Short mmCIF file of C-alpha atoms (C1' of nucleotides) in Angstrom, two decimals:
data_model
loop_
_atom_site.label_atom_id
_atom_site.label_comp_id
_atom_site.label_asym_id
_atom_site.label_seq_id
_atom_site.Cartn_x
_atom_site.Cartn_y
_atom_site.Cartn_z
CA MET W 12 25.58 8.70 -5.87
CA ALA W 13 28.07 7.07 -8.72
CA LEU W 14 25.58 4.24 -9.00
CA SER W 15 27.99 2.04 -10.32
CA HIS W 16 25.04 -0.54 -9.95
CA VAL W 17 22.78 0.97 -12.38
CA ALA W 18 21.15 -1.10 -14.90
CA PRO W 19 21.74 -0.76 -18.67
CA LYS W 20 19.36 1.65 -20.20
CA ALA W 21 17.38 -0.92 -21.79
CA PHE W 22 17.37 -2.94 -19.04
CA ILE W 23 13.35 -1.61 -19.46
CA GLN W 24 11.06 -3.40 -21.97
CA HIS W 25 8.52 -1.18 -22.60
CA GLN W 26 5.69 -3.68 -20.61
CA ASN W 27 4.37 -2.26 -17.70
CA LEU W 28 7.03 0.13 -16.30
CA VAL W 29 5.26 0.64 -13.49
CA GLU W 30 6.15 -2.93 -12.20
CA GLN W 31 8.84 -2.89 -13.89
CA VAL W 32 10.43 0.13 -11.87
CA ALA W 33 9.25 -1.33 -9.15
CA ASP W 34 11.18 -4.72 -9.23
CA TYR W 35 14.17 -2.70 -9.95
CA LEU W 36 13.36 -0.95 -6.86
CA THR W 37 12.53 -4.04 -3.95
CA GLN W 38 15.80 -5.90 -6.05
CA ALA W 39 18.17 -2.77 -5.39
CA ILE W 40 16.66 -2.17 -1.96
CA ILE W 41 17.27 -5.67 -0.86
CA GLN W 42 20.66 -5.82 -2.05
CA GLN W 43 21.85 -2.89 -0.34
CA HIS W 44 22.35 -1.34 -3.54
CA PHE W 45 20.58 1.97 -1.55
CA LEU W 46 21.79 2.23 2.58
CA PRO W 47 18.77 2.34 4.38
CA GLY W 48 17.72 5.50 4.55
CA GLU W 49 18.85 7.06 1.41
CA ARG W 50 16.82 9.40 -0.40
CA LEU W 51 15.96 8.78 -3.67
CA SER W 52 16.06 11.01 -6.80
CA GLU W 53 12.99 10.52 -8.68
CA VAL W 54 15.16 13.19 -10.97
CA GLN W 55 18.10 10.62 -10.69
CA LEU W 56 15.94 7.46 -11.16
CA SER W 57 14.67 8.44 -14.24
CA LYS W 58 17.37 9.17 -15.92
CA ASP W 59 19.27 6.28 -14.67
CA LEU W 60 16.12 3.53 -15.33
CA GLY W 61 15.23 6.04 -18.84
CA VAL W 62 11.88 6.40 -18.26
CA SER W 63 10.56 9.54 -17.13
CA ARG W 64 9.20 10.55 -13.52
CA ALA W 65 5.33 9.21 -13.55
CA PRO W 66 5.79 6.08 -12.96
CA VAL W 67 8.84 6.55 -11.09
CA ARG W 68 6.62 7.93 -8.76
CA GLU W 69 4.29 5.67 -9.35
CA ALA W 70 6.38 2.70 -8.24
CA ALA W 71 7.89 4.70 -5.01
CA ARG W 72 4.03 4.71 -3.59
CA LEU W 73 3.63 1.43 -4.13
CA LEU W 74 6.69 0.43 -2.13
CA GLU W 75 6.04 2.59 0.04
CA SER W 76 2.53 0.75 0.62
CA ARG W 77 4.49 -2.24 1.26
CA GLY W 78 6.84 -0.90 4.02
CA LEU W 79 9.93 -0.55 1.31
CA LEU W 80 9.88 3.32 1.18
CA ILE W 81 8.95 6.19 3.03
CA SER W 82 8.12 9.64 1.83
CA LYS W 83 7.97 12.68 3.96
CA PRO W 84 6.36 15.36 2.10
CA ARG W 85 7.62 17.70 0.11
CA ARG W 86 10.88 15.84 0.50
CA GLY W 87 11.07 13.01 -1.41
CA PHE W 88 11.17 9.41 -1.09
CA PHE W 89 13.91 7.79 1.65
CA VAL W 90 14.64 3.54 2.23
CA ARG W 91 12.97 2.32 4.91
CA ALA W 92 15.19 1.63 8.00
CA LEU W 93 14.44 -1.19 10.39
CA ASN W 94 15.34 -0.91 13.66
CA ALA W 95 15.33 -3.99 16.81
CA VAL W 96 11.90 -3.24 16.94
CA GLU W 97 9.93 -2.26 14.30
CA PHE W 98 12.15 -6.09 13.73
CA GLU W 99 10.29 -7.82 16.00
CA ASP W 100 6.98 -6.45 15.28
CA VAL W 101 7.74 -8.12 12.17
CA PHE W 102 8.11 -11.71 12.64
CA ASP W 103 5.77 -11.10 15.98
CA LEU W 104 2.96 -10.20 12.76
CA ARG W 105 4.51 -13.26 10.96
CA LEU W 106 3.99 -15.49 13.52
CA CYS W 107 -0.20 -13.95 14.49
CA LEU W 108 -0.62 -14.86 10.47
CA GLU W 109 0.96 -18.22 10.58
CA ARG W 110 -0.54 -19.33 13.20
CA HIS W 111 -4.06 -18.83 12.43
CA ALA W 112 -3.01 -19.76 9.43
CA ILE W 113 -1.78 -23.76 9.89
CA GLU W 114 -4.14 -23.87 12.86
CA HIS W 115 -7.04 -23.71 9.72
CA LEU W 116 -5.32 -25.47 7.11
CA ALA W 117 -5.13 -28.18 10.06
CA GLU W 118 -8.70 -28.73 10.20
CA ARG W 119 -8.68 -29.19 6.25
CA TYR W 120 -5.53 -30.92 4.93
CA SER W 121 -6.37 -31.72 1.70
CA VAL W 122 -4.34 -34.90 -0.25
CA GLU W 123 -3.53 -32.13 -2.45
CA ALA W 124 -2.28 -29.28 -0.03
CA GLN W 125 -0.33 -32.20 1.64
CA ARG W 126 1.36 -33.58 -1.58
CA ALA W 127 1.86 -29.82 -2.80
CA LEU W 128 3.90 -28.42 0.31
CA GLU W 129 6.03 -31.69 0.43
CA GLN W 130 6.90 -31.31 -2.62
CA GLN W 131 7.94 -27.91 -2.02
CA VAL W 132 10.25 -29.17 0.77
CA GLU W 133 12.02 -31.41 -0.45
CA VAL W 134 12.64 -28.17 -3.65
CA LEU W 135 13.90 -25.81 -0.97
CA CYS W 136 16.21 -29.01 0.88
CA GLU W 137 17.55 -28.98 -2.89
CA ALA W 138 17.87 -24.88 -2.70
CA ALA W 139 19.38 -25.77 0.93
CA LEU W 140 22.78 -27.57 -0.81
CA GLY W 141 23.42 -25.01 -2.87
CA ASN W 142 25.06 -21.41 -2.50
CA ASP W 143 22.25 -19.53 -3.61
CA GLU W 144 20.91 -17.89 -0.96
CA THR W 145 18.48 -15.77 -2.85
CA ARG W 146 16.94 -18.41 -3.90
CA ARG W 147 16.32 -20.50 -1.10
CA ILE W 148 14.95 -17.52 1.25
CA GLU W 149 12.47 -17.73 -1.95
CA GLU W 150 11.52 -21.01 -2.16
CA ASP W 151 10.98 -20.77 1.62
CA LEU W 152 8.91 -17.56 1.69
CA GLN W 153 7.38 -19.96 -1.61
CA PHE W 154 6.69 -22.72 1.49
CA HIS W 155 4.69 -20.61 3.87
CA ARG W 156 2.67 -18.64 0.90
CA LEU W 157 1.26 -22.49 0.05
CA MET W 158 0.66 -22.58 3.68
CA LEU W 159 -1.34 -20.09 3.75
CA HIS W 160 -3.01 -20.58 0.76
CA TYR W 161 -4.47 -23.84 1.62
CA ALA W 162 -5.66 -22.10 4.44
CA GLY W 163 -7.96 -20.61 2.47
CA ASN W 164 -8.38 -17.33 3.09
CA GLU W 165 -6.54 -15.25 0.41
CA ARG W 166 -6.79 -12.07 2.85
CA LEU W 167 -4.58 -14.01 4.58
CA LEU W 168 -2.05 -14.67 2.40
CA LYS W 169 -2.36 -10.97 0.95
CA ALA W 170 -1.80 -9.65 4.04
CA PHE W 171 1.06 -12.07 3.98
CA ASP W 172 2.66 -10.92 1.24
CA GLY W 173 2.68 -7.67 2.02
CA LEU W 174 5.04 -8.80 5.06
CA THR W 175 7.35 -10.60 2.43
CA HIS W 176 8.43 -7.39 1.26
CA GLU W 177 9.38 -6.25 5.03
CA LEU W 178 10.86 -9.73 5.96
CA ARG W 179 12.71 -10.02 2.45
CA LEU W 180 14.63 -6.83 3.69
CA CYS W 181 14.60 -7.40 6.90
CA ILE W 182 16.45 -11.19 5.75
CA ALA W 183 18.47 -9.45 3.64
CA LEU W 184 19.87 -6.54 6.13
CA ILE W 185 21.37 -9.07 7.92
CA THR W 186 22.56 -11.73 5.18
CA LYS W 187 24.70 -13.64 7.25
CA THR W 188 22.31 -16.38 8.33
CA HIS W 189 23.89 -19.30 6.57
CA ASP W 190 24.53 -20.89 10.15
CA ALA W 191 23.37 -23.72 9.63
CA PRO W 192 20.44 -23.42 6.09
CA ASP W 193 19.88 -27.30 5.82
CA THR W 194 18.87 -26.83 9.29
CA ILE W 195 16.14 -24.37 8.56
CA ALA W 196 15.54 -26.55 6.40
CA THR W 197 14.98 -29.51 7.35
CA SER W 198 13.14 -27.79 10.15
CA HIS W 199 10.29 -27.56 8.07
CA PHE W 200 9.95 -31.26 8.03
CA LYS W 201 8.68 -30.62 11.25
CA LEU W 202 5.54 -28.28 10.17
CA LEU W 203 4.36 -30.96 7.89
CA GLU W 204 4.57 -33.60 10.61
CA ALA W 205 2.33 -31.49 12.60
CA LEU W 206 -0.18 -30.13 10.03
CA ALA W 207 -0.39 -34.79 9.25
CA SER W 208 -1.42 -34.79 12.67
CA GLY W 209 -3.98 -32.37 12.46
CA SER W 210 -3.83 -31.53 15.67
CA PRO W 211 -4.33 -27.54 15.81
CA ALA W 212 -2.06 -27.22 19.10
CA ALA W 213 0.65 -29.48 17.35
CA CYS W 214 0.92 -27.66 14.41
CA ARG W 215 0.39 -23.99 17.13
CA GLU W 216 3.44 -25.65 18.42
CA ALA W 217 5.47 -26.30 15.90
CA ILE W 218 5.04 -22.92 13.87
CA ASP W 219 5.78 -21.31 16.95
CA TYR W 220 9.01 -22.62 17.26
CA HIS W 221 9.73 -22.53 13.80
CA ILE W 222 9.04 -18.93 13.06
CA GLY W 223 11.45 -18.88 16.62
CA VAL W 224 13.96 -20.38 14.72
CA ALA W 225 14.07 -18.03 11.98
CA ARG W 226 13.61 -15.22 14.62
CA LYS W 227 16.48 -16.30 16.33
CA PHE W 228 19.03 -16.49 12.98
CA VAL W 229 18.12 -12.82 12.18
CA VAL W 230 17.53 -10.85 14.65
CA ARG W 231 21.14 -10.33 15.46
CA GLY W 232 23.38 -8.27 15.53
CA VAL W 233 20.75 -5.28 14.37
CA GLY W 234 21.33 -1.86 15.46
CA GLU W 235 19.99 0.24 18.03
CA PRO W 236 17.15 2.04 17.37
CA GLY W 237 16.35 5.47 15.71
CA GLU W 238 17.40 6.99 12.61
CA PRO W 239 20.65 6.24 10.58
CA GLY W 240 20.86 9.34 9.42
CA SER W 241 20.28 10.23 5.84
CA MET Y 12 13.15 27.71 20.31
CA ALA Y 13 10.87 30.12 20.74
CA LEU Y 14 8.13 28.18 19.09
CA SER Y 15 6.84 27.41 22.51
CA HIS Y 16 3.37 29.43 21.59
CA VAL Y 17 2.83 28.51 18.52
CA ALA Y 18 0.31 26.09 17.81
CA PRO Y 19 0.76 21.98 17.82
CA LYS Y 20 2.35 20.79 14.55
CA ALA Y 21 1.77 23.15 11.34
CA PHE Y 22 -0.33 25.83 11.09
CA ILE Y 23 -0.56 25.78 7.13
CA GLN Y 24 -1.36 22.56 6.17
CA HIS Y 25 -0.41 22.09 2.55
CA GLN Y 26 -1.90 18.88 2.31
CA ASN Y 27 -1.24 17.24 -1.14
CA LEU Y 28 -3.33 16.81 -3.67
CA VAL Y 29 -3.22 12.98 -3.75
CA GLU Y 30 -4.57 12.74 -0.04
CA GLN Y 31 -7.28 14.98 -0.89
CA VAL Y 32 -8.49 12.61 -3.89
CA ALA Y 33 -7.97 10.22 -1.96
CA ASP Y 34 -10.61 10.49 0.50
CA TYR Y 35 -12.25 11.78 -1.49
CA LEU Y 36 -12.29 8.35 -3.42
CA THR Y 37 -12.14 6.52 -0.28
CA GLN Y 38 -15.40 8.67 1.22
CA ALA Y 39 -17.41 8.48 -2.39
CA ILE Y 40 -16.84 5.02 -2.60
CA ILE Y 41 -17.99 4.43 0.81
CA GLN Y 42 -20.95 6.52 0.31
CA GLN Y 43 -21.49 4.25 -2.44
CA HIS Y 44 -21.93 7.63 -4.59
CA PHE Y 45 -19.79 4.84 -6.73
CA LEU Y 46 -20.94 1.35 -7.27
CA PRO Y 47 -19.10 -1.70 -6.21
CA GLY Y 48 -17.20 -2.98 -9.90
CA GLU Y 49 -17.73 0.69 -11.67
CA ARG Y 50 -14.87 1.42 -13.52
CA LEU Y 51 -13.43 5.25 -12.53
CA SER Y 52 -12.71 7.73 -15.58
CA GLU Y 53 -8.91 8.98 -14.78
CA VAL Y 54 -10.34 12.05 -16.59
CA GLN Y 55 -13.83 12.06 -15.48
CA LEU Y 56 -12.27 12.87 -12.28
CA SER Y 57 -9.60 15.14 -12.53
CA LYS Y 58 -12.53 17.69 -14.45
CA ASP Y 59 -14.51 16.86 -11.78
CA LEU Y 60 -11.95 17.94 -9.26
CA GLY Y 61 -10.04 20.26 -11.02
CA VAL Y 62 -6.98 18.41 -10.60
CA SER Y 63 -4.36 16.86 -13.21
CA ARG Y 64 -4.48 13.29 -14.10
CA ALA Y 65 -1.17 12.27 -12.31
CA PRO Y 66 -2.32 13.06 -8.51
CA VAL Y 67 -5.43 11.19 -9.92
CA ARG Y 68 -3.58 7.87 -10.75
CA GLU Y 69 -1.41 8.27 -7.72
CA ALA Y 70 -4.06 8.17 -5.21
CA ALA Y 71 -5.76 5.52 -7.44
CA ARG Y 72 -2.55 3.67 -6.76
CA LEU Y 73 -3.16 4.52 -2.75
CA LEU Y 74 -6.25 3.48 -2.88
CA GLU Y 75 -5.34 0.27 -4.67
CA SER Y 76 -2.86 -1.04 -2.25
CA ARG Y 77 -5.83 -0.50 0.81
CA GLY Y 78 -8.29 -3.00 -1.36
CA LEU Y 79 -10.99 -0.41 -2.33
CA LEU Y 80 -9.89 -0.04 -5.87
CA ILE Y 81 -8.83 -2.59 -8.12
CA SER Y 82 -6.81 -1.20 -11.82
CA LYS Y 83 -6.45 -3.98 -14.32
CA PRO Y 84 -4.23 -2.76 -16.85
CA ARG Y 85 -5.50 -0.75 -20.29
CA ARG Y 86 -8.18 -0.82 -18.30
CA GLY Y 87 -8.41 1.01 -16.05
CA PHE Y 88 -9.25 1.25 -11.77
CA PHE Y 89 -12.22 -0.20 -10.73
CA VAL Y 90 -14.29 0.08 -6.73
CA ARG Y 91 -13.79 -3.50 -5.88
CA ALA Y 92 -16.11 -5.13 -5.54
CA LEU Y 93 -16.77 -8.31 -2.84
CA ASN Y 94 -18.35 -10.68 -2.40
CA ALA Y 95 -19.74 -13.49 0.22
CA VAL Y 96 -16.04 -15.32 0.65
CA GLU Y 97 -14.15 -12.14 0.67
CA PHE Y 98 -15.99 -10.72 3.14
CA GLU Y 99 -15.49 -13.55 4.99
CA ASP Y 100 -12.11 -13.42 5.05
CA VAL Y 101 -11.82 -9.55 6.16
CA PHE Y 102 -13.65 -10.97 9.41
CA ASP Y 103 -11.06 -14.07 9.10
CA LEU Y 104 -8.27 -11.65 9.04
CA ARG Y 105 -9.46 -9.58 11.71
CA LEU Y 106 -10.00 -12.00 14.15
CA CYS Y 107 -6.39 -13.10 13.77
CA LEU Y 108 -5.29 -9.90 14.03
CA GLU Y 109 -7.74 -8.69 17.19
CA ARG Y 110 -6.99 -12.52 18.48
CA HIS Y 111 -3.15 -11.72 18.08
CA ALA Y 112 -3.53 -8.41 19.85
CA ILE Y 113 -5.56 -9.33 22.84
CA GLU Y 114 -3.67 -11.87 24.30
CA HIS Y 115 -0.09 -10.01 24.71
CA LEU Y 116 -2.27 -7.06 25.88
CA ALA Y 117 -4.08 -9.19 27.90
CA GLU Y 118 -0.50 -9.88 29.45
CA ARG Y 119 0.78 -5.77 29.45
CA TYR Y 120 -1.83 -4.16 30.57
CA SER Y 121 -0.97 -0.93 32.14
CA VAL Y 122 -2.94 1.77 33.99
CA GLU Y 123 -3.26 3.74 30.94
CA ALA Y 124 -3.95 1.71 28.83
CA GLN Y 125 -7.03 0.76 30.86
CA ARG Y 126 -8.04 3.72 31.05
CA ALA Y 127 -7.27 4.93 27.54
CA LEU Y 128 -9.91 2.26 26.61
CA GLU Y 129 -12.35 2.74 29.20
CA GLN Y 130 -12.75 5.68 27.65
CA GLN Y 131 -13.17 5.14 24.97
CA VAL Y 132 -15.73 3.07 25.22
CA GLU Y 133 -18.20 5.46 27.18
CA VAL Y 134 -17.85 7.53 24.51
CA LEU Y 135 -18.86 5.03 22.28
CA CYS Y 136 -21.59 4.20 24.16
CA GLU Y 137 -23.03 7.67 24.19
CA ALA Y 138 -22.18 7.57 19.88
CA ALA Y 139 -24.60 4.81 19.55
CA LEU Y 140 -27.46 6.38 21.95
CA GLY Y 141 -26.99 8.63 18.97
CA ASN Y 142 -28.28 8.67 15.51
CA ASP Y 143 -24.84 9.15 13.63
CA GLU Y 144 -24.11 5.97 12.19
CA THR Y 145 -20.64 6.16 10.54
CA ARG Y 146 -19.41 7.93 14.13
CA ARG Y 147 -20.98 5.04 16.19
CA ILE Y 148 -18.37 2.75 13.43
CA GLU Y 149 -15.57 5.16 13.89
CA GLU Y 150 -14.94 5.27 17.21
CA ASP Y 151 -15.72 1.70 17.51
CA LEU Y 152 -12.84 1.12 15.36
CA GLN Y 153 -11.57 3.73 17.19
CA PHE Y 154 -11.82 1.28 20.51
CA HIS Y 155 -9.87 -1.54 18.17
CA ARG Y 156 -7.32 0.84 17.45
CA LEU Y 157 -6.51 1.31 20.77
CA MET Y 158 -6.22 -1.47 21.49
CA LEU Y 159 -4.23 -3.52 18.68
CA HIS Y 160 -1.71 0.07 20.28
CA TYR Y 161 -1.15 -0.38 23.82
CA ALA Y 162 -1.01 -3.97 22.53
CA GLY Y 163 2.68 -2.95 21.57
CA ASN Y 164 3.01 -3.97 17.72
CA GLU Y 165 2.64 -1.07 16.04
CA ARG Y 166 3.40 -2.95 12.90
CA LEU Y 167 -0.22 -5.44 13.72
CA LEU Y 168 -1.67 -1.78 14.37
CA LYS Y 169 -0.79 -0.93 10.41
CA ALA Y 170 -1.79 -4.37 9.16
CA PHE Y 171 -5.43 -3.72 11.25
CA ASP Y 172 -5.55 -0.23 9.64
CA GLY Y 173 -5.03 -1.45 6.09
CA LEU Y 174 -8.22 -4.06 7.15
CA THR Y 175 -10.17 -0.82 8.44
CA HIS Y 176 -10.43 0.70 4.88
CA GLU Y 177 -12.36 -2.55 3.28
CA LEU Y 178 -14.01 -3.17 6.88
CA ARG Y 179 -15.48 0.36 6.26
CA LEU Y 180 -16.25 -0.78 2.67
CA CYS Y 181 -17.96 -3.87 4.13
CA ILE Y 182 -19.98 -2.72 6.56
CA ALA Y 183 -21.15 0.34 4.33
CA LEU Y 184 -22.03 -2.41 1.96
CA ILE Y 185 -25.02 -4.04 4.03
CA THR Y 186 -25.00 -0.62 6.56
CA LYS Y 187 -28.62 -1.93 7.55
CA THR Y 188 -26.48 -2.10 11.02
CA HIS Y 189 -28.41 -0.78 13.27
CA ASP Y 190 -30.67 -4.28 14.91
CA ALA Y 191 -28.97 -3.03 17.93
CA PRO Y 192 -26.48 -0.76 17.84
CA ASP Y 193 -26.63 -0.67 21.42
CA THR Y 194 -25.50 -4.21 21.90
CA ILE Y 195 -22.69 -4.23 20.30
CA ALA Y 196 -21.66 -0.48 21.89
CA THR Y 197 -21.57 -3.11 25.92
CA SER Y 198 -20.01 -5.93 24.35
CA HIS Y 199 -17.11 -3.88 24.63
CA PHE Y 200 -17.48 -3.83 28.39
CA LYS Y 201 -16.81 -7.99 27.75
CA LEU Y 202 -13.58 -7.17 26.32
CA LEU Y 203 -12.70 -4.66 29.53
CA GLU Y 204 -13.51 -7.66 31.42
CA ALA Y 205 -11.81 -10.07 29.97
CA LEU Y 206 -8.40 -7.75 29.94
CA ALA Y 207 -8.33 -6.82 33.13
CA SER Y 208 -8.78 -10.46 34.36
CA GLY Y 209 -5.80 -10.66 32.79
CA SER Y 210 -6.30 -13.87 31.07
CA PRO Y 211 -5.83 -14.75 27.23
CA ALA Y 212 -7.71 -17.48 27.21
CA ALA Y 213 -11.03 -15.28 28.70
CA CYS Y 214 -9.22 -12.25 26.16
CA ARG Y 215 -9.64 -14.62 23.36
CA GLU Y 216 -12.97 -16.01 24.45
CA ALA Y 217 -14.30 -12.51 24.73
CA ILE Y 218 -12.77 -11.07 20.96
CA ASP Y 219 -14.25 -14.58 19.13
CA TYR Y 220 -17.66 -13.03 20.62
CA HIS Y 221 -17.29 -9.59 20.23
CA ILE Y 222 -15.98 -10.36 16.31
CA GLY Y 223 -18.27 -12.90 15.86
CA VAL Y 224 -21.24 -10.67 16.87
CA ALA Y 225 -20.26 -8.39 14.02
CA ARG Y 226 -19.38 -10.48 11.44
CA LYS Y 227 -23.34 -12.14 12.03
CA PHE Y 228 -24.46 -8.38 11.83
CA VAL Y 229 -22.31 -7.12 8.46
CA VAL Y 230 -22.71 -11.20 6.88
CA ARG Y 231 -25.96 -10.79 5.46
CA GLY Y 232 -28.01 -10.27 2.14
CA VAL Y 233 -24.65 -10.69 0.79
CA GLY Y 234 -24.97 -11.05 -3.08
CA GLU Y 235 -23.46 -14.32 -4.61
CA PRO Y 236 -19.51 -14.68 -5.24
CA GLY Y 237 -18.40 -13.53 -8.44
CA GLU Y 238 -18.88 -9.80 -10.35
CA PRO Y 239 -21.33 -7.04 -10.08
CA GLY Y 240 -22.24 -5.31 -13.56
CA SER Y 241 -20.67 -2.15 -14.27
"C1'" DG D 1 -31.83 -9.15 -38.40
"C1'" DT D 2 -27.99 -11.00 -37.17
"C1'" DT D 3 -23.24 -11.52 -38.16
"C1'" DT D 4 -18.57 -9.53 -39.31
"C1'" DA D 5 -15.33 -5.43 -40.66
"C1'" DT D 6 -14.26 -1.06 -40.48
"C1'" DA D 7 -13.80 3.83 -38.05
"C1'" DA D 8 -14.73 6.53 -34.46
"C1'" DA D 9 -14.20 7.84 -30.02
"C1'" DA D 10 -12.24 7.25 -25.53
"C1'" DC D 11 -8.97 6.23 -22.06
"C1'" DT D 12 -4.55 5.47 -20.48
"C1'" DG D 13 0.66 5.18 -20.08
"C1'" DT D 14 3.83 7.87 -20.44
"C1'" DC D 15 6.06 12.08 -20.94
"C1'" DG D 16 8.17 16.58 -21.18
"C1'" DA D 17 7.81 21.36 -18.82
"C1'" DC D 18 7.04 24.96 -15.61
"C1'" DA D 19 6.29 26.38 -10.86
"C1'" DG D 20 6.33 26.77 -5.68
"C1'" DT D 21 9.45 24.46 -2.30
"C1'" DC D 22 13.36 23.17 0.72
"C1'" DG D 23 18.35 22.39 1.76
"C1'" DG D 24 22.75 24.89 1.65
"C1'" DC D 25 26.01 28.66 1.81
"C1'" DA D 26 28.11 33.27 1.24
"C1'" DG D 27 27.68 37.46 3.02
"C1'" DT D 28 26.17 40.85 5.77
"C1'" DC D 29 25.54 42.64 10.54
"C1'" DG D 30 25.79 42.53 15.68
"C1'" DC Z 11 33.74 34.79 16.44
"C1'" DG Z 12 28.54 33.53 15.98
"C1'" DA Z 13 23.98 34.08 14.22
"C1'" DC Z 14 20.92 35.81 10.72
"C1'" DT Z 15 19.69 36.55 6.13
"C1'" DG Z 16 18.87 36.68 1.17
"C1'" DC Z 17 19.92 34.33 -2.66
"C1'" DC Z 18 21.40 29.84 -5.37
"C1'" DG Z 19 20.78 24.72 -6.98
"C1'" DA Z 20 17.90 20.53 -7.15
"C1'" DC Z 21 14.19 18.71 -6.47
"C1'" DT Z 22 8.74 17.46 -5.84
"C1'" DG Z 23 4.41 18.27 -6.93
"C1'" DT Z 24 1.53 19.44 -10.60
"C1'" DC Z 25 0.24 19.94 -15.47
"C1'" DG Z 26 -0.97 19.53 -20.58
"C1'" DA Z 27 -0.18 17.09 -24.49
"C1'" DC Z 28 0.65 12.55 -27.40
"C1'" DA Z 29 0.71 8.34 -28.52
"C1'" DG Z 30 -0.87 3.73 -28.59
"C1'" DT Z 31 -4.74 0.44 -26.80
"C1'" DT Z 32 -9.75 -0.88 -25.57
"C1'" DT Z 33 -13.78 0.49 -26.74
"C1'" DT Z 34 -18.23 1.91 -29.21
"C1'" DA Z 35 -20.68 3.50 -32.57
"C1'" DT Z 36 -21.09 2.66 -38.08
"C1'" DA Z 37 -21.59 0.25 -41.58
"C1'" DA Z 38 -21.75 -3.20 -44.84
"C1'" DA Z 39 -22.08 -7.86 -46.29
"C1'" DC Z 40 -24.60 -12.36 -45.39
#
DNA sequence: GTTTATAAAACTGTCGACAGTCGGCAGTCG
DNA sequence: CGACTGCCGACTGTCGACAGTTTTATAAAC
């Protein structure tokens, strides 16, 4: 592994090594600098990043809990390889969480929440016009995070955050999503309308449609179930 | 392949220190040997358990991701202290997950699933007659885990498992639940009936009632929001 | 007696090192 | 020629130690 993508040694500022390593690994995995199923060498990473193995190990455990890595005892950490079934499961869980959230939100839709969401949709639409796919995805996720937040259950948001890491992975793996970026962006307006209507049923219908579209964009060309070789 | 006579899985279980420490801590927290909000000293734990600090730290990170601990930078790890709001949030999330699961399950209720669930309810009822509260809780959770499992989304089950740790904590904190153990046990029958009917709506109603009862038992005498003193 | 300044203690974050283990490779035996 | 065995390198799991920071204890000043 020549690791040509590796960051300069001084990239890591002495501040919170574990988090920094975790962030670095997250980016590297999502950008597919490490292939799914690939084994991560602790020593190699330590050398590349210029830190010791302790923070690398702790960061790896963090990413394991986020579903980006899996650990095999005495073997080390491997990049999570998602198959089609797990793909569907992730989106199904997402649907579960967001349905619940939006139904709650519909019944407690404050002016503050409305303004925040509308503003975020504007940001999202703006991002959709540009070419920065990463930013578009992040703004999209941010909209949904806001929705979860204003739904009033922080634990729900936390669960969603635990999922966004995998979601990013899902999206990144198929990344050829740019069929109709503006379509996805504008489809958020329907969510706003449903919320404004105050009808939980309408909200549920809207979110079902919304996530269904997103899933359809992503689940396309996903490989067969089974572990790609290490 | 001369391994057919060998005991299933590995006869020699060389369990990681990390997992062992994590299990120990989990038990200690749930049994309230560590009070909520209390600070955990890494060195002290290392000495008590006879291991070095590295596995203790990694175990603590694991428990942090499970919601039993929280880490404050440069301060260390603290036992999670749940207030009434977080309490409600946990149960609300649980409701969200189980609604989704049971509605799915209703549409794919196999004979295998039905048999497994009915058997588990029997085990649960049996456990309810005894005095072992811990076992009752575990059997209860196991029933719900089975339900999630047969719903066909492993990711959903994983999310639930991430919640069971907190659930156990919730239950342990209030632990005076033994008002009517058999009531709770038998109330599972209603879930079985709803599933057998094949109606998602009936299932939803049943699970709403079921979890509502459970929550009512637990949410009682929960303190005010805010951090209890160390 | 209370408050501030200072010193000591305790603790976390991080590191380098050692030992046991795993996978692969070569050599050996059938 | 194929299967088994023992060795070798690489790596993980774990440890003890050091440095910087936070907290506590102590002392001085008001």
